[in-house]
Coordinates of C-alpha atoms and ligand atoms in Angstrom, one line a residue:
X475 CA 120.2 76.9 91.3
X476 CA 118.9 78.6 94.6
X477 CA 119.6 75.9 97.3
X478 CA 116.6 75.2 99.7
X479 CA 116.9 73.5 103.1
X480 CA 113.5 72.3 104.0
X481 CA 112.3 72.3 107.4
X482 CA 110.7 69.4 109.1
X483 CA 108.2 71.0 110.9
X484 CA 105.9 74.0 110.7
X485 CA 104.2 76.0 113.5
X486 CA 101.2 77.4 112.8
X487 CA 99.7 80.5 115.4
X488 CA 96.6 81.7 114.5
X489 CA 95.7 78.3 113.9
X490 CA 91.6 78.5 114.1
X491 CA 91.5 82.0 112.8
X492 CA 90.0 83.3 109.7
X493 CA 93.4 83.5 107.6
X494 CA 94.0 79.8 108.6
X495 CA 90.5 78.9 107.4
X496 CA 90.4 80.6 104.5
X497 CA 93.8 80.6 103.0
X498 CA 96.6 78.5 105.3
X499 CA 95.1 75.1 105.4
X500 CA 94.0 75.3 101.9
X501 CA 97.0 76.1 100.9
X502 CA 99.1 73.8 103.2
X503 CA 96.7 71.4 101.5
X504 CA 97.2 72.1 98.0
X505 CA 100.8 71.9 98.5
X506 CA 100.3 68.7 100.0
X507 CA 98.2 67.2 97.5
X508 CA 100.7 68.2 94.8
X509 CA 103.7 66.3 96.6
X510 CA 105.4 69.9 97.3
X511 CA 105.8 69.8 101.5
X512 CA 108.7 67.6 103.1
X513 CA 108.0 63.8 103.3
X514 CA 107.2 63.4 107.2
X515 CA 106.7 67.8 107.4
X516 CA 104.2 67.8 110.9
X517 CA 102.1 70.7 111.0
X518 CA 101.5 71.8 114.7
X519 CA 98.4 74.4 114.7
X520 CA 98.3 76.7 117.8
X521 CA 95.7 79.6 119.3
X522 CA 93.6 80.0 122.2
X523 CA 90.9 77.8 121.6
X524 CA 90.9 74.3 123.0
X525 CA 91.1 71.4 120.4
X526 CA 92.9 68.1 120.8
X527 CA 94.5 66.9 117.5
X528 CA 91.6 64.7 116.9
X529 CA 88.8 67.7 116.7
X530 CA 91.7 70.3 115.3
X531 CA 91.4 67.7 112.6
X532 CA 87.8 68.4 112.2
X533 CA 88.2 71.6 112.2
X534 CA 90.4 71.7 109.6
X535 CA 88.6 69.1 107.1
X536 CA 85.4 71.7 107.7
X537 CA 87.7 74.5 106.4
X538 CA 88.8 72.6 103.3
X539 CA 85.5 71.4 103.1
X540 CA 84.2 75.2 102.9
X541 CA 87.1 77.5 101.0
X542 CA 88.5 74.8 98.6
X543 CA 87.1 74.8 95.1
X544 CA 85.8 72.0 94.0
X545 CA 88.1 70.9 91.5
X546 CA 90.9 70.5 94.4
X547 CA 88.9 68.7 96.5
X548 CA 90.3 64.9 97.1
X549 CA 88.8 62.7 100.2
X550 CA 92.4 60.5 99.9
X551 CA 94.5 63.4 99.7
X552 CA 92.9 65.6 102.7
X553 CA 92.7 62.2 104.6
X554 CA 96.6 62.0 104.5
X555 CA 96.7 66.0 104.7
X556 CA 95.0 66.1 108.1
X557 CA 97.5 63.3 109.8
X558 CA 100.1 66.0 109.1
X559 CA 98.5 68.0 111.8
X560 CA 98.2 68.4 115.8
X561 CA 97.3 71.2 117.9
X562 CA 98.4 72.8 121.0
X563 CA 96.4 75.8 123.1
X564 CA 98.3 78.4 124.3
X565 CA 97.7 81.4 126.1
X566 CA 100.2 83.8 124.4
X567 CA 100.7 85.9 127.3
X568 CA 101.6 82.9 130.0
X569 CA 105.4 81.8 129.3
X570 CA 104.6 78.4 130.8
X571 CA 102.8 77.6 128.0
X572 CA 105.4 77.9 125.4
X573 CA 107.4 75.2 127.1
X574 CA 104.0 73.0 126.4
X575 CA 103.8 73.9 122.8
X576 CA 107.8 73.1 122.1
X577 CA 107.2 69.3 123.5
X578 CA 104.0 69.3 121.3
X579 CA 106.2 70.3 118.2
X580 CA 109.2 67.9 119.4
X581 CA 112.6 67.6 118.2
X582 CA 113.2 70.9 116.3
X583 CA 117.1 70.4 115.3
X584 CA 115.7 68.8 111.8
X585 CA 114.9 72.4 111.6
X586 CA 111.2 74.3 112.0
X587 CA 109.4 77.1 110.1
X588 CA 106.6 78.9 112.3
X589 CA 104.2 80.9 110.3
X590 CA 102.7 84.1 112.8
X591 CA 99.9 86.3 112.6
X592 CA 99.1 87.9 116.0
X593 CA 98.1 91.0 116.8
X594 CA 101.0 93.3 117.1
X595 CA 100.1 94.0 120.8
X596 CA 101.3 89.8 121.6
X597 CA 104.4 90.1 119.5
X598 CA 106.8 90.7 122.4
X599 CA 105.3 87.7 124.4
X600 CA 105.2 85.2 122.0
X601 CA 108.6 86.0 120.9
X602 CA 109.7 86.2 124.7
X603 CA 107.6 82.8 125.1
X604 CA 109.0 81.0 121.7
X605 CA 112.5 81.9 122.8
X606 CA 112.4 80.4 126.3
X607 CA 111.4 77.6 124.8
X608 CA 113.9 76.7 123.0
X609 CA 111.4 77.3 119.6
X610 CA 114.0 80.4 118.7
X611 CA 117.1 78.7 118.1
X612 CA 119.4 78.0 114.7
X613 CA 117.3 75.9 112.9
X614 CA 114.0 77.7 113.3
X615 CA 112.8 80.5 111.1
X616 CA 109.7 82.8 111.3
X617 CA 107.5 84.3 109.1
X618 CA 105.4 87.5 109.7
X619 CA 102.1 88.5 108.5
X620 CA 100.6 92.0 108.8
X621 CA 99.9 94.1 110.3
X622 CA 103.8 94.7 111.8
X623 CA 103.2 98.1 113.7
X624 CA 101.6 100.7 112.8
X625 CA 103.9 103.4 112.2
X626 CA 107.7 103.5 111.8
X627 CA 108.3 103.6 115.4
X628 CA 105.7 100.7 116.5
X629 CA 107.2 98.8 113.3
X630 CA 111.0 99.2 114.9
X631 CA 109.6 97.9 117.9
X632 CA 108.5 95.0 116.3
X633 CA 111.0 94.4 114.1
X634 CA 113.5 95.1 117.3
X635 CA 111.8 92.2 119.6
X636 CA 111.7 89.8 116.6
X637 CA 115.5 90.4 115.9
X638 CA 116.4 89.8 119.8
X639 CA 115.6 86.0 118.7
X640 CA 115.4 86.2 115.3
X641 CA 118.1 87.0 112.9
X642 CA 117.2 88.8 109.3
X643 CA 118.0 85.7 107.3
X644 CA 115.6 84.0 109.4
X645 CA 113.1 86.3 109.1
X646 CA 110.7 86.3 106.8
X647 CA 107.8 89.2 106.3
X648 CA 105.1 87.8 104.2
X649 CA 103.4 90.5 102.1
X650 CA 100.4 88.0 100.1
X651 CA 101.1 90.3 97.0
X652 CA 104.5 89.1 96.3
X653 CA 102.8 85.5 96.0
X654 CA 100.6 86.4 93.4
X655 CA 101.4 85.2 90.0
X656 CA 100.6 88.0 88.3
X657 CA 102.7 90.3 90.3
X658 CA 106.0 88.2 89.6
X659 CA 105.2 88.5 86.5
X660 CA 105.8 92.0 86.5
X661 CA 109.7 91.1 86.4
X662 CA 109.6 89.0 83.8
X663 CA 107.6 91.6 81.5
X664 CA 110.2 94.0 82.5
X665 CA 113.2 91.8 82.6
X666 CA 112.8 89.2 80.1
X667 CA 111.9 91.8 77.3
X668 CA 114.1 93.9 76.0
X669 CA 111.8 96.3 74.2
X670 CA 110.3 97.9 77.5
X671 CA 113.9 98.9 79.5
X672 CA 114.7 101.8 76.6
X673 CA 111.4 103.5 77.2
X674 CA 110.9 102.9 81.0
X675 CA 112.3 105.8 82.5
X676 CA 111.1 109.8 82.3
X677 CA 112.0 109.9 78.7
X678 CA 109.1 107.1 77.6
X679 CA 106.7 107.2 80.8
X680 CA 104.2 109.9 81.0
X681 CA 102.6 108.8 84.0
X682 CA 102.0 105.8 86.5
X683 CA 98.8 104.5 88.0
X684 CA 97.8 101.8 90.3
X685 CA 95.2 100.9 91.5
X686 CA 93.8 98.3 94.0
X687 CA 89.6 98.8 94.4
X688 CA 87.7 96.3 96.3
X689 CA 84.0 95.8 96.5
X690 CA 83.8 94.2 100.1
X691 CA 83.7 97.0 102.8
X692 CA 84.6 96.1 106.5
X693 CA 83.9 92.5 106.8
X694 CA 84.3 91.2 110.0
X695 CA 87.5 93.1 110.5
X696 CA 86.4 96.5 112.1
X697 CA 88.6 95.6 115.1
X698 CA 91.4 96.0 112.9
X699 CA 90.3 98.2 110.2
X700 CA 89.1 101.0 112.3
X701 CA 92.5 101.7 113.6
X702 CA 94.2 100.9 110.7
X703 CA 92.5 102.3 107.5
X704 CA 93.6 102.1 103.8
X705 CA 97.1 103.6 104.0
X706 CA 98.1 101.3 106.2
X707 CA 96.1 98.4 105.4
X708 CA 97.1 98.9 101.3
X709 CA 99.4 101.5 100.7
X710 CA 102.2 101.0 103.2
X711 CA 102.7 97.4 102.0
X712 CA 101.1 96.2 99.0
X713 CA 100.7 99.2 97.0
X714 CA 104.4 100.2 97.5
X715 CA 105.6 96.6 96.6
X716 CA 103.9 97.2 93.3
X717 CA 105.2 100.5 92.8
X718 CA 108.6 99.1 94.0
X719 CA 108.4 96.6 91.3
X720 CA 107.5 99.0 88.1
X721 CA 110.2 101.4 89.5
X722 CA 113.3 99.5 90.8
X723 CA 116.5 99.5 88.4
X724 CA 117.3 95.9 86.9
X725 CA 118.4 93.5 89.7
X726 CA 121.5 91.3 88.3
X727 CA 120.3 88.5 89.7
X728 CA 116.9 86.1 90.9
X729 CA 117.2 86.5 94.7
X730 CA 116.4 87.9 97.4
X731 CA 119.5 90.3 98.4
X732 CA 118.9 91.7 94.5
X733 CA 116.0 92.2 94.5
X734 CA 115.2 93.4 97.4
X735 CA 118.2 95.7 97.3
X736 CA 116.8 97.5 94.2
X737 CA 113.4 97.6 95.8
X738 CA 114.9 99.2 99.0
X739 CA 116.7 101.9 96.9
X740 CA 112.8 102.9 95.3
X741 CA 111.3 103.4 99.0
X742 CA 114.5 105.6 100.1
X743 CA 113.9 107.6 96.5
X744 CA 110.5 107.9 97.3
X745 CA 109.7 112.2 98.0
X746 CA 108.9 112.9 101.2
X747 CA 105.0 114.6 101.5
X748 CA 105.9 117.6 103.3
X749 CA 102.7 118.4 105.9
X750 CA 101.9 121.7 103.9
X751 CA 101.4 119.0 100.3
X752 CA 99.0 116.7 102.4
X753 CA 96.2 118.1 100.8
X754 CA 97.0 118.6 97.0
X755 CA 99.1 115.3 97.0
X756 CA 96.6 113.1 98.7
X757 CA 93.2 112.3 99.1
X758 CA 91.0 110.3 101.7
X759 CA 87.1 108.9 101.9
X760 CA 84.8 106.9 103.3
X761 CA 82.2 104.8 101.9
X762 CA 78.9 105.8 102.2
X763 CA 75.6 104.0 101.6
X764 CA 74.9 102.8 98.0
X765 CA 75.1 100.2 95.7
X766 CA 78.5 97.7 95.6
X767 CA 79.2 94.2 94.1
X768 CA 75.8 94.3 93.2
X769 CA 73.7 95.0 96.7
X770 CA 72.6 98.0 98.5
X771 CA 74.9 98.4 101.5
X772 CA 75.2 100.5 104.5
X773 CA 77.8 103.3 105.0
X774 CA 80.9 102.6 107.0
X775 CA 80.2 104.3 110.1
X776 CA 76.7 102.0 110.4
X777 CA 78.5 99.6 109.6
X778 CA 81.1 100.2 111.9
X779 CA 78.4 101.3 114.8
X780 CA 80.0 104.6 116.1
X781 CA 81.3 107.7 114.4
X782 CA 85.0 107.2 112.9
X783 CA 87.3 109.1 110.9
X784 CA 89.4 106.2 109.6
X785 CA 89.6 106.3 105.8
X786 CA 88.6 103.7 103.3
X787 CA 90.0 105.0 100.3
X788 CA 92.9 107.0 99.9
X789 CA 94.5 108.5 96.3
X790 CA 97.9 109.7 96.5
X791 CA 100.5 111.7 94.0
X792 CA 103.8 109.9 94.7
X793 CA 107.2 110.4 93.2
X794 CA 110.5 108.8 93.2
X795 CA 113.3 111.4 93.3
X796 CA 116.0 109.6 91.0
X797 CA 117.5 109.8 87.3
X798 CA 114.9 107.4 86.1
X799 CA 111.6 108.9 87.4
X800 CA 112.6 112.5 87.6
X801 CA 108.7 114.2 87.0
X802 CA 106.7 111.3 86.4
X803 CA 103.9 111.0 89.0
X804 CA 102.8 107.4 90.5
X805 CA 99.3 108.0 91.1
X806 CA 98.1 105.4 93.6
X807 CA 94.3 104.4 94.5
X808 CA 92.5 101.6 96.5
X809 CA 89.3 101.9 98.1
X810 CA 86.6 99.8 100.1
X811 CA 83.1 99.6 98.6
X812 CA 84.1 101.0 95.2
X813 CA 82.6 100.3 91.8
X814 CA 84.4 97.0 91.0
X815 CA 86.8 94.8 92.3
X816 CA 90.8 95.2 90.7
X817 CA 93.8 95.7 90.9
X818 CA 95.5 97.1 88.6
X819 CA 98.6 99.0 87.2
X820 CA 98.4 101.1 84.2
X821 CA 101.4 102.8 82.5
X822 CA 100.7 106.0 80.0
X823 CA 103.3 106.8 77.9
X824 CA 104.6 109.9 76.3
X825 CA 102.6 111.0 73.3
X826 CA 104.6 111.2 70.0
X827 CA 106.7 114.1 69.8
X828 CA 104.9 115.5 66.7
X829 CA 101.4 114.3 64.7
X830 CA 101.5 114.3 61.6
X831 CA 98.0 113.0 61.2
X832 CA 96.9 116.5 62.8
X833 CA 96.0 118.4 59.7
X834 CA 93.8 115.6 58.7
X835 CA 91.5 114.8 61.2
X836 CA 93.1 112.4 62.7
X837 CA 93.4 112.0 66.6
X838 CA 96.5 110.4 68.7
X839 CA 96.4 109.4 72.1
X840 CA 99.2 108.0 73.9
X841 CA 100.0 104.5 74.2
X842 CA 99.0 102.6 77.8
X843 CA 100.6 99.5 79.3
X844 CA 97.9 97.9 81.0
X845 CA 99.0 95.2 83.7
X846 CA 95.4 93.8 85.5
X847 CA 96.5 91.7 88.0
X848 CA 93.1 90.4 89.2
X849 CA 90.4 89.9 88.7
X850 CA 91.4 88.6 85.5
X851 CA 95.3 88.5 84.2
X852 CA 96.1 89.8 81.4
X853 CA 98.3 92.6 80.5
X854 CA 97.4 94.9 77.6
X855 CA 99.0 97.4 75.6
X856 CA 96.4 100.4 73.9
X857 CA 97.9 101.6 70.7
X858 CA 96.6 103.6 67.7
X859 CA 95.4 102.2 64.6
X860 CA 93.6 103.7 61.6
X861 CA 90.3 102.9 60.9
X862 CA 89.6 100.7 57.8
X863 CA 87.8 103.4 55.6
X864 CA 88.8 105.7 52.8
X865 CA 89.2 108.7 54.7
X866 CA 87.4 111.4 52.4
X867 CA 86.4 113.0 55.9
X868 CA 90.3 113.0 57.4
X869 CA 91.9 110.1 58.9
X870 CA 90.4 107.7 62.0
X871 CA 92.5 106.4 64.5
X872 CA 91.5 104.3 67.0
X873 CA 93.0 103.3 70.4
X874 CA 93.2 99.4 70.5
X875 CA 94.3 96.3 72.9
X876 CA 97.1 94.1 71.7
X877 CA 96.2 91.3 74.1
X878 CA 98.2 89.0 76.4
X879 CA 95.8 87.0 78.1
X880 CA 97.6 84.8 80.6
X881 CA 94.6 83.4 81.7
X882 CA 94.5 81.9 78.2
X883 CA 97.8 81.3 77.2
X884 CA 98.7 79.1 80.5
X885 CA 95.3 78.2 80.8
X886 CA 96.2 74.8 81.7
X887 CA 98.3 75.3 84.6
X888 CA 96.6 75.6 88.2
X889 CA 96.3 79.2 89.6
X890 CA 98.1 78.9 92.9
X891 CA 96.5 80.9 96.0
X892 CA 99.3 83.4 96.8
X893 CA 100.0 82.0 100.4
X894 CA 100.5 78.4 98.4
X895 CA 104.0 79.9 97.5
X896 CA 104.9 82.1 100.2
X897 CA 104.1 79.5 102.9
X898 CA 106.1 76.9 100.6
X899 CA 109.2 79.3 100.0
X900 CA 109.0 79.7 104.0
X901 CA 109.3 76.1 103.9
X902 CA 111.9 75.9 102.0
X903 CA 113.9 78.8 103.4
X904 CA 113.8 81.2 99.9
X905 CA 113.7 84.9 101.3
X906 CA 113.1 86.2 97.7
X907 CA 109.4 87.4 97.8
X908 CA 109.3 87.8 101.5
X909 CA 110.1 91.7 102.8
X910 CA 113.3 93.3 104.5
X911 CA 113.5 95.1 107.4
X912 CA 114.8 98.2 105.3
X913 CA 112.1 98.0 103.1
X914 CA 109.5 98.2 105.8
X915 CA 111.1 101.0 107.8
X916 CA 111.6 102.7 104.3
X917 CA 107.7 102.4 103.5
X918 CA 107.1 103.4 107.0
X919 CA 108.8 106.4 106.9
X920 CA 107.1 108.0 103.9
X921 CA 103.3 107.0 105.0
X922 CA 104.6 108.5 108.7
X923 CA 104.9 111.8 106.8
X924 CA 101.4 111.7 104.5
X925 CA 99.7 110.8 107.9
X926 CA 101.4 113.6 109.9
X927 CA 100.0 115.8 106.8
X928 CA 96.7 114.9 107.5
X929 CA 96.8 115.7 111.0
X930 CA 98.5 118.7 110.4
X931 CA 95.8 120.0 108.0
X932 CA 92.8 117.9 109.8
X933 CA 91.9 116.9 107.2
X934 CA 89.0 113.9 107.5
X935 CA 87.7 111.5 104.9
X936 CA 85.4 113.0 102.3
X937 CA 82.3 110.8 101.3
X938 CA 81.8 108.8 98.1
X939 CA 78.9 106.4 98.1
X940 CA 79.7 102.7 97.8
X941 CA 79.9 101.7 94.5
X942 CA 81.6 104.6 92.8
X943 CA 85.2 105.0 92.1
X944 CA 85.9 107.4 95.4
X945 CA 85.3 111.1 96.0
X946 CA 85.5 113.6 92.9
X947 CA 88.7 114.9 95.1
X948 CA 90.7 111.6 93.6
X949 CA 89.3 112.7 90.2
X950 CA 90.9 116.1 90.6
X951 CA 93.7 114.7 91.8
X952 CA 95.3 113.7 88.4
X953 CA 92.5 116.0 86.4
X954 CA 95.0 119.0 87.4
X955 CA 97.3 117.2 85.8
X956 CA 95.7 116.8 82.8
X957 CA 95.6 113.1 83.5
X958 CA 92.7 110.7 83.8
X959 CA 92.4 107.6 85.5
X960 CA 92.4 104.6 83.7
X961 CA 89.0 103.4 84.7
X962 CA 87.6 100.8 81.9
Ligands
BG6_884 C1 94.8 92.6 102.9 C2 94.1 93.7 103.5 O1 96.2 92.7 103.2 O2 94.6 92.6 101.5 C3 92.6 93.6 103.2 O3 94.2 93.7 104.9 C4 92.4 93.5 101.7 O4 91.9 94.8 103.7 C5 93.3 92.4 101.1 O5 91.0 93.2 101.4 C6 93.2 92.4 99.6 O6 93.9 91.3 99.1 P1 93.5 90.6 97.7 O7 94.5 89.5 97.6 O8 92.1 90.2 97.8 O9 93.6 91.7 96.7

């Protein structure tokens, strides 16, 4: 049994921000509700704005009020949620204020998990300020949400400053991803079957895809976006956890130093993109104008309100130079504005090594794992079956879904938000399904190279109108292959 030492208090930064609205409290909340936090856990929210506890409170009951479905919603159990909670303003950037926000919090020697999203430009003074403060120490750990740098250098910068009070077993990067169900699942597929390991490798595997489209375009974000765009925003974290998952070699073990050992091995296998590949191995857009999620909607750069090169879809060929995967391409794909929303990761197998249905009509086509991680969950696998019919005109076969629906099979049990897990596993002090420092200097150092690439070749974002599945480039990109992108 993993052992878990609770903390007795968590620190919140961020604490009136969008994230907090929409997912923290909520999930602070469910977690609550359920009887999962500490008896006596305090909550101590913390930003800029000013708020006493009582109208923090407020706050906070509005945000439940808004983002929590309805069949969560309990008057009794928010009432005893929000008397977890106080709140401190802080200027990030004055030091004196830190010493303010550690007698807020109090006693921290019963130990203290702060949760911190900040932009990556305030890291060094909150992490100056929380140290100085005495809010650094033994007993506290910290968890990270995006974005941490933007590039491999800006990221070692981080991850240097956070380290000077920080140590790694008290660090913990949250990636949402690895709270999603569906995504752990992925390990038990793989590692609680036994049929899957003999065929996962070069041997079985034809080809990889994954895809993450979204039907939301900029949001409110374009501060961030603009300067970030999707390889950083999706690929260098999410998409390579994923990728890390269907390609790591079988961890011995459920924790963290495993698995996250295995995972680090896939980012150091993964082939560099030499500058002069850039533009066969990867593809960029931007969303036009058109039709997405069911609305006419304007392009990004009217959206955005000045001209911009940052891409909102990117497709890239990927490899991963080892025994396993030698020759079998990971496509990846996520885009803003695209047709539908989904994430998704679809393996093709090899065809059969010879058809013996050929010389009678019939046609073969290889089989496909499907795993859909959202919107629905279910994972899928497309085989051939013959046609019920008495074939005077040659044989029909057909591709068809066995089904998993795990939607349906664990239909009863409550579908946690992701950050109800991570923030509780912070809690808790379970590193598993939070991200090394390896692994992010690992991913870092491969999009560092695709991005030099671009530059290189300057190339910009092609167009694709909103609503479509990206520029005809991304099409090509696997079409040259002979391979076509899973798309129903
Ligand atoms: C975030 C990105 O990390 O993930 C967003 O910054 C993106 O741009 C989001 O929309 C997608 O997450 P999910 O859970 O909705 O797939």
């Amino acid at each position: 049994m993993h052992v878990r030492t609770p903390v007795a208090k968590l620190l919140l930064f961020g604490a009136t921000g969008d994230l907090a609205q929409r997912m923290l409290l909520p999930s602070l909340y469910g977690l609550h509700a359920d009887g999962l936090l500490p008896e006596g856990l305090t909550i101590t929210g913390t930003a800029r704005s000013e708020h006493s506890d009582a109208s923090y409170r407020k706050f906070a009951k509005a945000a439940l009020d808004e983002f929590l479905p309805a069949d969560r919603k309990d008057e009794k159990a928010a009432k005893s949620f929000l008397e977890r909670l106080q709140y401190q303003s802080l200027d990030a950037t004055d030091l004196t204020h830190y010493q303010q926000l550690a007698e807020k919090v109090g006693d921290v020697s019963g130990g203290l998990a702060i949760f911190l999203s900040t932009a990556p430009s305030l890291f060094e003074a909150v992490i100056r300020g929380l140290d100085s403060a005495g809010l650094a120490g033994a007993t506290v750990r910290i968890g990270l949400e995006k974005p941490l740098g933007y590039d491999l250098a800006s990221s070692r910068e981080i991850n240097d400053t956070v380290a000077s009070a920080f140590s790694e077993d008290r660090t913990f990067r949250i990636d949402h991803y690895l709270g999603k169900e569906t995504v752990q699942n992925i390990l038990a597929l793989r590692f609680g079957n036994s049929f899957f390991e003999p065929v996962w490798n070069a041997r079985g595997i034809d080809n990889i895809q994954i895809t993450i489209s979204e039907t939301v375009g900029l949001e409110e974000r374009a501060a961030y976006y603009d300067g970030a765009g999707a390889l950083r925003d999706m690929v260098a974290n999410h998409m390579l956890q994923l990728l890390a998952l269907i390609a790591m070699e079988p961890p011995a073990r459920f924790d963290g130093t495993a698995i996250r050992d295995e995972k680090a091995k896939v980012f150091r296998s993964l082939r560099t993109i030499e500058p002069a590949d850039a533009p066969l191995m990867s593809v960029t857009g931007q969303y036009a104008a058109g039709a997405s999620g069911g609305e006419i909607v304007k392009g990004y750069i009217d959206e955005l309100g000045k001209p911009s090169t940052t891409e909102t879809f990117v497709a890239i060929k990927a490899h991963v130079d080892n025994w396993r995967w030698q020759g079998v391409p990971f496509y990846l794909r996520t885009g803003k504005r695209m047709t539908t929303r989904r994430s998704e990761i679809a393996i093709q197998f090899k065809p059969v090594p010879h058809s013996m249905f050929s010389n009678r009509g019939g046609l073969l086509q290889p089989n496909v794992l499907v795993i859909r991680l959202q919107p629905e969950e279910y994972v899928q696998m497309l085989m051939m079956a013959k046609e019920p019919g008495l074939d005077r005109d040659g044989i029909r076969l057909r591709e068809v879904p066995l089904n998993l629906s795990l939607d349906a099979e664990f239909a009863g049990k409550p579908r946690r938000i992701a950050y109800e897990r991570l923030l509780l596993d912070l809690i808790e002090g379970d590193q598993t399904l939070f991200v090394r420092r390896d692994e992010v200097e690992a991913q870092w150092m491969w999009i560092d190279a695709i991005r030099a690439g671009w530059v290189a070749n300057d190339m910009k974002p092609k167009n694709y109108a909103s609503g479509s599945w990206g520029p005809s480039a991304a099409i090509a990109l696997t079409e040259r292959d002979g391979v076509t992108w899973q798309d129903d």
